Tab-separated table of C-alpha atoms in Angstrom:
chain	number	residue	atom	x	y	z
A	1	UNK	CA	202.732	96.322	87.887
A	2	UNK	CA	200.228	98.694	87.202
A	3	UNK	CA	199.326	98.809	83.708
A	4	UNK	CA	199.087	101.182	80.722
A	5	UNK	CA	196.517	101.796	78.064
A	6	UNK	CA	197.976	103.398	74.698
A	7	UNK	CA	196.695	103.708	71.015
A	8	UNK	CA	197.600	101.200	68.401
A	9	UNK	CA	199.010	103.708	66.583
A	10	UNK	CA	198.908	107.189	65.385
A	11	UNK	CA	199.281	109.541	62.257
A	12	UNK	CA	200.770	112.871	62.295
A	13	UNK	CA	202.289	115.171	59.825
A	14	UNK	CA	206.280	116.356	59.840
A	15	UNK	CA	206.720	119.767	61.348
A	16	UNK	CA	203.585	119.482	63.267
A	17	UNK	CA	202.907	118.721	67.017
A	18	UNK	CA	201.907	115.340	68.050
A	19	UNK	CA	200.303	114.396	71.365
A	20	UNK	CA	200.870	110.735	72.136
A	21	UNK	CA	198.082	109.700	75.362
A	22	UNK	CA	198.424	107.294	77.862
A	23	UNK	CA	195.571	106.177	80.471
A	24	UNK	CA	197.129	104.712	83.525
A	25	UNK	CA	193.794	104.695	85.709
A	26	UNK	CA	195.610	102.399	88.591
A	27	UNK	CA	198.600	104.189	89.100
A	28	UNK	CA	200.027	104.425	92.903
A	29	UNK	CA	201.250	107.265	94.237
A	30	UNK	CA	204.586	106.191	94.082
A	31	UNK	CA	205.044	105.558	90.270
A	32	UNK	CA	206.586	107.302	87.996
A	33	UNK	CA	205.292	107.944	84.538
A	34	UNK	CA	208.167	107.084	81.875
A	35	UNK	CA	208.164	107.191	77.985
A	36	UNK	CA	210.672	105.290	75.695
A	37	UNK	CA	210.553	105.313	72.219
A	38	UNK	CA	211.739	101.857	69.700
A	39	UNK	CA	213.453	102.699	66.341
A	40	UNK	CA	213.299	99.162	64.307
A	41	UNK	CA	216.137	97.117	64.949
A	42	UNK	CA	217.100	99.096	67.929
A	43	UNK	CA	216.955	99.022	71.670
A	44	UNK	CA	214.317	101.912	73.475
A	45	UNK	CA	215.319	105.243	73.963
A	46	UNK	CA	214.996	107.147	76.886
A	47	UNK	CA	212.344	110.291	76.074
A	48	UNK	CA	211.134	111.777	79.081
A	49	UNK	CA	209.574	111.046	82.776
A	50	UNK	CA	207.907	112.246	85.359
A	51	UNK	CA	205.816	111.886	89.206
A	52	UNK	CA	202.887	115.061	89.490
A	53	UNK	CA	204.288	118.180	87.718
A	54	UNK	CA	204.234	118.438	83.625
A	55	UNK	CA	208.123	117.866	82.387
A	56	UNK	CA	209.986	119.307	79.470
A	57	UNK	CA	213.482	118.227	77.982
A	58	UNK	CA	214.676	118.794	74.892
A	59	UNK	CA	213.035	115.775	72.866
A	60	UNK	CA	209.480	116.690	74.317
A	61	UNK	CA	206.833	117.319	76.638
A	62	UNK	CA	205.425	115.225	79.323
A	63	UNK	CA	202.061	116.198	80.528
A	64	UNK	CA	200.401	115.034	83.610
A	65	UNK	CA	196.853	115.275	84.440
A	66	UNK	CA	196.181	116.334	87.864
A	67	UNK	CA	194.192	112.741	89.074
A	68	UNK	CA	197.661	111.506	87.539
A	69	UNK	CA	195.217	108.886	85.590
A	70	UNK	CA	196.538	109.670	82.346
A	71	UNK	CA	199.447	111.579	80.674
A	72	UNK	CA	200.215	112.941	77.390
A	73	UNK	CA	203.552	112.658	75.489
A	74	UNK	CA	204.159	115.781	73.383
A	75	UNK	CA	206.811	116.028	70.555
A	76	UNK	CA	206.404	120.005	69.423
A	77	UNK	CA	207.498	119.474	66.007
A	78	UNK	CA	207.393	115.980	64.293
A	79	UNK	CA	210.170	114.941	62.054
A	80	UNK	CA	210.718	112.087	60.047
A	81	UNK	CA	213.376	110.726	62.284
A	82	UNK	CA	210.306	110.880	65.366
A	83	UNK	CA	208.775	107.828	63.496
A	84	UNK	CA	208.928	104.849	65.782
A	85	UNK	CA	207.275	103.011	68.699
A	86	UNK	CA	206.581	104.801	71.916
A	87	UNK	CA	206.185	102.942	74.906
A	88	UNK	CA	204.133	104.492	77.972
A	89	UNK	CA	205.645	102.914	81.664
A	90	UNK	CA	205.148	103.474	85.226
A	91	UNK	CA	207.474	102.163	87.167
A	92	UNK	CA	208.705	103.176	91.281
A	93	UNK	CA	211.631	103.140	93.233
A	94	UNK	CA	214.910	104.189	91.087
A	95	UNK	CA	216.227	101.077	89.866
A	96	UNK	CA	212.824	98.855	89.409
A	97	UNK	CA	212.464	97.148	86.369
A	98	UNK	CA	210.512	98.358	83.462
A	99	UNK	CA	207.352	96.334	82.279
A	100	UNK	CA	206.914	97.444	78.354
A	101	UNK	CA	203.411	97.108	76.839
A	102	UNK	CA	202.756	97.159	72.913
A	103	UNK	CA	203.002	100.740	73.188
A	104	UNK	CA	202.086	103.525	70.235
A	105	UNK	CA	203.031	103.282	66.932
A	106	UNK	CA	203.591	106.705	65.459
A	107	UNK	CA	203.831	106.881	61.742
A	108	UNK	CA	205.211	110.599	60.872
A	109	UNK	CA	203.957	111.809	56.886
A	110	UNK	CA	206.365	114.034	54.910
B	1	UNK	CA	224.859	110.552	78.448
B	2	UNK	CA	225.438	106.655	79.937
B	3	UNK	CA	226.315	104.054	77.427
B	4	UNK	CA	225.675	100.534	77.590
B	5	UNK	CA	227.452	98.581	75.099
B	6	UNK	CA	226.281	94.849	73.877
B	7	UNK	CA	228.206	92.612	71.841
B	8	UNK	CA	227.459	90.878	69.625
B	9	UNK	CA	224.712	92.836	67.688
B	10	UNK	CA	224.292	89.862	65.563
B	11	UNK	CA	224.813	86.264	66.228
B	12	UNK	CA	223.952	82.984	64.421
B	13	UNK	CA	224.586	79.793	65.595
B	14	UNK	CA	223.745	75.935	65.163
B	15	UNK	CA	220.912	74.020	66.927
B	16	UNK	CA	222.277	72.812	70.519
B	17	UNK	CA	225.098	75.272	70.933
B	18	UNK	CA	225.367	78.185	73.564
B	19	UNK	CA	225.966	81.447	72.261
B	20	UNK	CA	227.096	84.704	74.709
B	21	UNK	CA	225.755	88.045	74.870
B	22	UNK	CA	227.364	90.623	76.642
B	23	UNK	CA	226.049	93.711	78.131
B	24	UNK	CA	228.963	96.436	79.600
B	25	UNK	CA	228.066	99.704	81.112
B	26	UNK	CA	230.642	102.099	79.849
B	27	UNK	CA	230.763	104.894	81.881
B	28	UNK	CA	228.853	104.274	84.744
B	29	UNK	CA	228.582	101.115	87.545
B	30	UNK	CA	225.222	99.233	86.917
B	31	UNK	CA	224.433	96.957	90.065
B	32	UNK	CA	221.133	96.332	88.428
B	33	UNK	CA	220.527	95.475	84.638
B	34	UNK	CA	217.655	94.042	83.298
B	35	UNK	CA	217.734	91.729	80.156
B	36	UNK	CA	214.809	91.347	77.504
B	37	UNK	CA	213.698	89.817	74.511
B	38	UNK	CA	211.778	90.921	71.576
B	39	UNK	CA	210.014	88.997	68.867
B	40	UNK	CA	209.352	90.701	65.689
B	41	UNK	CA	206.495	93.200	65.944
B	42	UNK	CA	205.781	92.615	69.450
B	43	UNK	CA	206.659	94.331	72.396
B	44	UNK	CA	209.769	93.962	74.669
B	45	UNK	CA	209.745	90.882	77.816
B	46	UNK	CA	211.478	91.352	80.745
B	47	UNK	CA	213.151	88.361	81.306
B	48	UNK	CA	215.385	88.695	84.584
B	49	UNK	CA	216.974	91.266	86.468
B	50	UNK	CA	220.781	90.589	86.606
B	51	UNK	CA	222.068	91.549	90.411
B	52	UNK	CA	225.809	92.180	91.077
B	53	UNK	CA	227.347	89.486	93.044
B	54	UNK	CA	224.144	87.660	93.690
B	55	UNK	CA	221.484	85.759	91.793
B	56	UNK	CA	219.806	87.286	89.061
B	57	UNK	CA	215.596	87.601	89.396
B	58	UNK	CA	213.739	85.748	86.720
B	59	UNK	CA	210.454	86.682	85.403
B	60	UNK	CA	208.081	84.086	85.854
B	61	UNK	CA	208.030	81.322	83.022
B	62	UNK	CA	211.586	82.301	82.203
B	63	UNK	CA	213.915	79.360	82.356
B	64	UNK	CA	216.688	79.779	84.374
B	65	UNK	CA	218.670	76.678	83.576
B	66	UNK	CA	218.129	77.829	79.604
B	67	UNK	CA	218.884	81.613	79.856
B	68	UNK	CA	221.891	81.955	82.258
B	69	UNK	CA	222.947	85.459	83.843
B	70	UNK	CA	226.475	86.308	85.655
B	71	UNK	CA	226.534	89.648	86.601
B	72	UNK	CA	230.607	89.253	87.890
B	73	UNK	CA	231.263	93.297	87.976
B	74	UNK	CA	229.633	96.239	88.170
B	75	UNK	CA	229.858	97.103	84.743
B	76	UNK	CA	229.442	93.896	82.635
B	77	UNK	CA	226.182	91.039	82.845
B	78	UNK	CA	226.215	88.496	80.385
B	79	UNK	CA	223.587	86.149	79.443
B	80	UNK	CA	223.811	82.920	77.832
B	81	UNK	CA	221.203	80.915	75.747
B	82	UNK	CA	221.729	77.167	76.593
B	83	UNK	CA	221.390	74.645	73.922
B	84	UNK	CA	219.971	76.972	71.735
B	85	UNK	CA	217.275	75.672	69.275
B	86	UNK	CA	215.241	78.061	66.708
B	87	UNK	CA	212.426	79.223	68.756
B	88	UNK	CA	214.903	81.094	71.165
B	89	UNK	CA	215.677	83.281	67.672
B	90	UNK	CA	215.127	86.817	68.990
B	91	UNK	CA	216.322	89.923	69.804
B	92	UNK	CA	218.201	90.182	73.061
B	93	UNK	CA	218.466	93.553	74.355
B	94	UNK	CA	219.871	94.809	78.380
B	95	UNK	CA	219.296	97.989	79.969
B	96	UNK	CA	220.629	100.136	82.639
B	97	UNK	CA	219.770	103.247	84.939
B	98	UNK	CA	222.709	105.826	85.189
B	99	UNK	CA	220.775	108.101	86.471
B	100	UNK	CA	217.552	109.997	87.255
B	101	UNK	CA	217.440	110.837	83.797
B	102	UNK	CA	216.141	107.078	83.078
B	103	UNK	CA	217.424	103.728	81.953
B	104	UNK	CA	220.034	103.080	79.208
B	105	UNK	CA	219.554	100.504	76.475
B	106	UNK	CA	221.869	98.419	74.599
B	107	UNK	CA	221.338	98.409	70.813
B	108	UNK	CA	220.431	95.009	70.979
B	109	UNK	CA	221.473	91.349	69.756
B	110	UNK	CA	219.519	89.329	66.688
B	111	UNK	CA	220.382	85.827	67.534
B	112	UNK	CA	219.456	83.676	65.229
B	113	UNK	CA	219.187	79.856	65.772
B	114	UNK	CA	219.364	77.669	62.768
């Protein structure tokens, strides 16, 4: 499985944007970038994912460098309820299993 | 969106005794769910991938004899802790895909062994 580099953990302040990065230097061309996020106490949480092109839903933004070697989570407005653990994965083929690492932890300040 | 259900959320039981979780995809058919575990502050393990009507795929130095998966449908897999003891204390959590839209986590189970 190729792996994932993220941050510890991260600071940001409510109402503002936070950009979450991930370095994923080995990535085939064939995996898909994936982010989950971990309240405490509670399984992940689907956020966003994506091959080549940047992605938007309505949690947040994913975007893709072109080399694909890294990728950026972006939540557009932080809120209290945005603090948790945020897990970058690649993963290919629909179905294949998803390898966590220890992920981002994102402490959000009122 | 897809739901997958696990019961119990919490579970405590004595030294030596198997304990049940269950893992149901409500509203969708899951040939493929993948099972977990999760000690505190640490990230989540994949332990095995649970196949419908076949053998499930264990992660290497997972025991299969200790953590036992029956995937019998295509919405429920259960696993089972074998003669539980206090270091397999954790939190047990399955997972789904429904769709393209990603994979589908159960809320989780805290066993605790005592």
């Amino acid at each position: 499985d190729a792996k994932t580099t993220q941050p510890n953990s991260m600071e940001s302040n409510e109402e503002e944007p936070v950009h979450l990065p991930c370095n994923h230097s080995t990535i085939s061309g064939t995996d898909y970038i994936h982010w989950y996020r971990q309240l405490p106490s509670q399984g992940p949480e689907y956020v966003i994912h994506g091959l080549t092109s940047n992605v938007n839903n309505r949690m947040a933004s994913l975007a893709i460098a072109e080399d694909r070697k890294s990728s950026t989570l972006i939540l557009h407005r932080a809120t209290l309820r945005d603090a948790a653990v945020y897990y970058c994965i690649l993963s290919s083929g629909y179905g294949n299993k998803l390898v966590f690492g220890a992920g981002t932890i994102l402490r959000v300040k009122s | 969106g897809a739901v997958v259900s696990q019961h119990p959320s919490r579970v405590i039981c004595k030294s030596g005794t198997s304990v049940k979780i269950e893992c149901r995809s409500l509203d969708f058919q899951a040939t493929t769910m993948f099972w977990y575990r999760q000690f505190p502050k640490q990230s989540l393990m994949l332990m095995a991938t649970s196949n419908e009507g076949s053998k499930a795929t264990y992660e290497q130095g997972v025991e299969k004899d200790k953590f036992l998966i029956n995937h019998a449908s295509l919405t429920l897999s259960t696993l089972t802790v074998t003669s539980a003891h206090p270091e397999d204390s954790s939190f047990y959590i399955c997972s789904a895909r429904a769709s393209l839209d990603g994979y589908t986590f159960g809320s989780g189970t805290r066993l605790t062994v005592v």
